[in-house]
Tab-separated table of C-alpha atoms and ligand atoms in Angstrom:
chain	number	residue	atom	x	y	z
A	41	MET	CA	-0.021	-0.044	-0.013
A	42	PHE	CA	2.817	2.692	1.236
A	43	ASP	CA	6.220	2.838	-0.537
A	44	LEU	CA	6.971	5.458	2.087
A	45	ILE	CA	6.430	5.613	4.921
A	46	ALA	CA	7.769	9.415	6.481
A	47	PHE	CA	8.661	10.822	10.308
A	48	ASP	CA	8.083	14.439	11.408
A	49	ALA	CA	10.775	14.979	14.122
A	50	ASP	CA	9.924	17.461	17.062
A	51	ASP	CA	7.427	16.065	19.587
A	52	THR	CA	7.254	12.924	17.230
A	53	LEU	CA	10.241	11.013	18.069
A	54	TRP	CA	11.265	13.355	20.335
A	55	HIS	CA	10.151	15.834	23.106
A	56	ASN	CA	10.853	19.186	21.860
A	57	GLU	CA	8.343	21.501	23.191
A	58	ASP	CA	8.753	21.673	26.583
A	59	LEU	CA	12.374	23.294	26.098
A	60	TYR	CA	10.410	26.022	24.512
A	61	ARG	CA	8.180	26.717	27.445
A	62	ASP	CA	11.060	26.510	29.792
A	63	ALA	CA	12.589	28.879	27.727
A	64	ARG	CA	9.523	31.330	28.182
A	65	ALA	CA	9.475	30.613	31.611
A	66	GLN	CA	13.565	32.123	31.969
A	67	PHE	CA	12.507	34.845	29.469
A	68	ASP	CA	9.314	35.720	32.599
A	69	ALA	CA	12.299	35.648	35.027
A	70	LEU	CA	14.488	38.331	32.574
A	71	ILE	CA	11.596	40.502	31.871
A	72	ALA	CA	10.280	40.927	35.524
A	73	PRO	CA	12.195	43.538	37.293
A	74	TYR	CA	11.262	45.588	34.734
A	75	GLY	CA	7.989	46.093	35.669
A	76	PRO	CA	4.850	43.799	35.725
A	77	PRO	CA	4.561	41.859	32.522
A	78	SER	CA	1.188	42.613	30.021
A	79	GLY	CA	0.283	40.889	26.996
A	80	VAL	CA	4.035	39.189	26.774
A	81	GLU	CA	2.177	36.190	25.122
A	82	ASP	CA	0.646	38.030	22.520
A	83	ILE	CA	4.044	40.040	21.667
A	84	ILE	CA	5.834	36.737	21.799
A	85	HIS	CA	3.701	35.196	19.278
A	86	ALA	CA	3.454	38.063	16.676
A	87	THR	CA	7.044	38.691	16.977
A	88	GLU	CA	7.706	34.857	16.133
A	89	MET	CA	4.734	35.413	13.925
A	90	ALA	CA	6.408	38.196	12.195
A	91	ASN	CA	9.981	36.792	11.959
A	92	LEU	CA	9.163	33.217	10.549
A	93	PRO	CA	10.112	35.231	6.825
A	94	PHE	CA	13.085	36.207	7.915
A	95	PHE	CA	14.408	33.688	9.906
A	96	GLY	CA	12.453	30.746	9.783
A	97	PHE	CA	11.454	27.946	12.238
A	98	GLY	CA	13.738	26.620	15.263
A	99	VAL	CA	15.951	27.701	18.215
A	100	ASN	CA	17.622	30.490	16.800
A	101	SER	CA	14.888	32.485	15.439
A	102	PHE	CA	12.553	31.313	18.820
A	103	ILE	CA	15.489	32.718	20.329
A	104	LEU	CA	16.328	36.505	17.886
A	105	SER	CA	12.023	36.240	18.589
A	106	LEU	CA	12.413	36.098	22.236
A	107	ILE	CA	15.256	39.458	21.956
A	108	GLU	CA	13.036	41.624	19.930
A	109	ALA	CA	10.164	41.005	22.032
A	110	ALA	CA	12.641	42.203	24.985
A	111	VAL	CA	13.262	45.015	23.559
A	112	ALA	CA	9.900	45.862	23.017
A	113	ILE	CA	8.156	45.234	26.285
A	114	THR	CA	10.949	46.835	28.228
A	115	GLY	CA	10.755	49.964	25.759
A	116	GLY	CA	14.308	49.633	25.338
A	117	ARG	CA	15.502	48.843	28.715
A	118	VAL	CA	16.242	45.104	28.726
A	119	GLU	CA	20.090	45.390	29.623
A	120	GLY	CA	23.062	43.631	27.906
A	121	ALA	CA	22.959	40.887	30.900
A	122	ALA	CA	19.863	39.630	29.944
A	123	ILE	CA	20.451	39.156	26.360
A	124	GLY	CA	23.149	37.882	26.922
A	125	ARG	CA	21.358	34.957	28.841
A	126	LEU	CA	19.064	34.777	26.448
A	127	ILE	CA	21.823	33.500	24.156
A	128	GLU	CA	22.720	31.045	27.167
A	129	VAL	CA	19.203	29.649	27.086
A	130	ALA	CA	19.532	29.250	23.072
A	131	LYS	CA	22.553	26.946	23.808
A	132	GLY	CA	21.221	25.132	26.453
A	133	MET	CA	18.425	24.363	23.847
A	134	ILE	CA	19.969	23.081	21.256
A	135	SER	CA	23.062	21.036	23.040
A	136	ALA	CA	19.964	19.641	25.402
A	137	ASP	CA	19.880	15.788	26.058
A	138	ILE	CA	17.824	14.167	23.599
A	139	ARG	CA	14.546	12.138	24.876
A	140	LEU	CA	12.640	9.993	23.101
A	141	MET	CA	8.448	9.703	22.736
A	142	ASP	CA	7.748	6.546	24.185
A	143	GLU	CA	7.696	2.955	21.634
A	144	VAL	CA	9.536	5.172	18.562
A	145	GLU	CA	12.728	2.843	19.047
A	146	ASP	CA	9.832	-0.113	18.259
A	147	THR	CA	7.600	1.547	15.535
A	148	LEU	CA	10.731	2.526	13.358
A	149	ALA	CA	11.854	-0.860	14.249
A	150	ALA	CA	9.131	-2.253	13.117
A	151	LEU	CA	8.262	0.156	10.251
A	152	ALA	CA	11.653	-0.022	9.138
A	153	ALA	CA	12.153	-3.966	8.034
A	154	ASP	CA	9.004	-3.521	5.500
A	155	TYR	CA	8.878	0.384	4.585
A	156	PRO	CA	11.766	2.856	3.327
A	157	LEU	CA	11.564	5.481	6.384
A	158	LEU	CA	11.764	9.324	5.291
A	159	LEU	CA	12.452	12.431	8.485
A	160	ILE	CA	10.659	15.133	7.409
A	161	THR	CA	11.936	17.779	9.707
A	162	LYS	CA	11.686	21.914	9.508
A	163	GLY	CA	13.979	24.478	11.705
A	164	ASP	CA	17.719	24.974	11.748
A	165	LEU	CA	19.809	22.825	9.328
A	166	LEU	CA	23.049	22.327	11.599
A	167	HIS	CA	20.622	21.558	14.831
A	168	GLN	CA	18.166	19.171	13.184
A	169	GLN	CA	21.264	17.216	11.657
A	170	ASP	CA	22.604	17.201	15.161
A	171	LYS	CA	19.822	15.513	16.803
A	172	VAL	CA	19.341	12.765	14.430
A	173	ALA	CA	22.984	12.469	15.313
A	174	ARG	CA	22.258	12.062	18.715
A	175	SER	CA	19.266	10.468	19.111
A	176	GLY	CA	20.740	7.109	17.560
A	177	LEU	CA	17.646	6.736	15.166
A	178	GLY	CA	19.352	7.430	12.410
A	179	ARG	CA	19.912	4.123	11.486
A	180	TYR	CA	16.312	3.818	10.426
A	181	PHE	CA	16.175	6.259	7.776
A	182	SER	CA	17.118	6.038	4.184
A	183	GLY	CA	16.399	9.727	4.301
A	184	VAL	CA	16.448	13.180	5.915
A	185	GLU	CA	14.999	15.911	4.662
A	186	VAL	CA	15.660	18.971	6.569
A	187	VAL	CA	13.248	21.130	5.056
A	188	SER	CA	12.202	25.202	5.451
A	189	ASP	CA	8.726	25.059	6.020
A	190	LYS	CA	6.537	22.223	5.353
A	191	THR	CA	3.513	22.960	2.941
A	192	ALA	CA	2.087	20.720	0.215
A	193	ALA	CA	4.380	22.507	-2.577
A	194	THR	CA	7.344	20.924	-0.434
A	195	TYR	CA	5.813	17.232	0.351
A	196	ALA	CA	5.198	17.402	-3.303
A	197	ASP	CA	8.535	18.136	-4.267
A	198	ILE	CA	9.929	15.729	-1.887
A	199	LEU	CA	7.281	12.992	-3.688
A	200	ARG	CA	8.796	14.069	-7.480
A	201	ARG	CA	12.187	13.878	-6.615
A	202	ARG	CA	12.039	10.167	-4.954
A	203	GLY	CA	9.708	8.977	-8.194
A	204	VAL	CA	6.673	8.034	-5.132
A	205	ALA	CA	2.762	8.797	-5.923
A	206	PRO	CA	1.197	11.021	-3.256
A	207	ALA	CA	-1.251	8.064	-3.273
A	208	ARG	CA	1.314	5.656	-1.746
A	209	PHE	CA	2.514	8.161	0.491
A	210	LEU	CA	1.553	8.304	4.226
A	211	MET	CA	3.323	11.048	6.586
A	212	VAL	CA	3.546	10.655	10.091
A	213	GLY	CA	3.551	13.581	12.695
A	214	ASN	CA	1.729	15.684	15.587
A	215	SER	CA	1.513	19.188	13.650
A	216	LEU	CA	-1.559	19.187	11.706
A	217	ARG	CA	-0.582	22.302	9.587
A	218	SER	CA	2.899	21.065	9.230
A	219	ASP	CA	2.810	16.867	9.048
A	220	ILE	CA	-1.261	16.091	7.711
A	221	VAL	CA	-3.379	19.264	6.486
A	222	PRO	CA	-0.887	19.783	3.533
A	223	VAL	CA	0.127	15.848	2.817
A	224	ALA	CA	-3.637	15.430	2.625
A	225	GLU	CA	-4.491	17.768	0.878
A	226	LEU	CA	-1.861	16.263	-1.547
A	227	GLY	CA	-3.787	12.759	-1.560
A	228	GLY	CA	-1.985	11.560	0.401
A	229	GLN	CA	-2.054	9.635	3.938
A	230	ALA	CA	-1.040	11.015	7.160
A	231	VAL	CA	-1.148	10.066	10.992
A	232	TYR	CA	-2.106	12.566	13.247
A	233	VAL	CA	-0.703	11.631	17.066
A	234	PRO	CA	-1.339	14.732	19.427
A	235	ILE	CA	0.673	15.867	22.084
A	236	GLU	CA	-0.070	17.060	25.504
A	237	ASN	CA	1.611	20.628	24.597
A	238	THR	CA	1.529	21.474	21.250
A	239	TRP	CA	2.896	25.024	19.853
A	240	VAL	CA	-0.579	27.030	19.033
A	241	TYR	CA	0.677	27.486	15.433
A	242	ASP	CA	0.551	23.605	14.877
A	243	HIS	CA	-3.196	23.654	15.466
A	244	VAL	CA	-5.171	23.942	12.375
A	245	PRO	CA	-8.808	22.745	11.345
A	246	VAL	CA	-8.543	19.792	8.834
A	247	PRO	CA	-11.080	20.608	6.375
A	248	ASP	CA	-13.712	18.854	5.362
A	249	GLY	CA	-13.167	17.005	1.410
A	250	LEU	CA	-9.280	16.655	1.164
A	251	PRO	CA	-8.402	14.073	-1.485
A	252	GLY	CA	-6.074	11.702	1.272
A	253	VAL	CA	-6.206	10.304	4.176
A	254	VAL	CA	-6.304	11.962	7.897
A	255	HIS	CA	-5.958	9.073	10.729
A	256	GLN	CA	-5.424	9.926	14.342
A	257	VAL	CA	-3.853	7.874	17.511
A	258	THR	CA	-3.180	8.075	20.614
A	259	ARG	CA	0.448	6.377	20.744
A	260	LEU	CA	2.679	6.358	18.447
A	261	GLY	CA	2.626	2.246	18.778
A	262	GLU	CA	-0.562	2.359	16.968
A	263	VAL	CA	1.064	3.123	13.453
A	264	VAL	CA	2.510	-0.144	12.971
A	265	GLY	CA	-1.041	-2.099	13.043
A	266	LEU	CA	-2.312	0.952	10.805
A	267	VAL	CA	0.045	0.804	8.286
A	268	ARG	CA	-0.146	-3.607	8.067
A	269	GLY	CA	-3.999	-3.034	8.210
A	270	ASN	CA	-3.808	-0.757	5.035
A	271	GLN	CA	-1.207	-3.428	3.097
B	336	LIG	MG1	6.933	17.937	15.216
């Protein structure tokens, strides 16, 4: 049934969003001396969205947005030491230990025995490649694609280069916006594996009438049974 099965990485194979939440808590502590924060969440989100076309996704972009937000929130009074601390937060995120999600190894080992697996992730090239290497999961994948965004055009390009028809492609991930909807738009199949704390950006409605098929599971391990049921 499938010629290629692909996995998202962040918050699908390993924990990621909790690092961002920890960083946000450190940001709040850094700006607290400048007065009671108001609308911080909205300012940070708006800054991140405005910066995507400039810096893309990933830790580097996130920290630049926090620095910009710190300047805005404090009316330019934020001190160099606080900016320096945010740079250290970024380095801590980038070098943090990889913590695999539950059932990752068993799921990848089972599927890799029968299918070529591809890892498709967006973010900083150096950081994503380093995480793949440190995760020890690289051996399950026949390829790794680090892309600047995950749109239907991104997936169409990946499938065209690999000679895979969308209908014979399965994508597994935690982001409706990046992993599920664009693949279903192309006519592929997608498995949504929700996590508890998903970035608000990743939550989008799945439109009715897409040409592809959208599945949902509660645990990554269920993907194996789903794939075998589709054989
Ligand atoms: Mg993800």
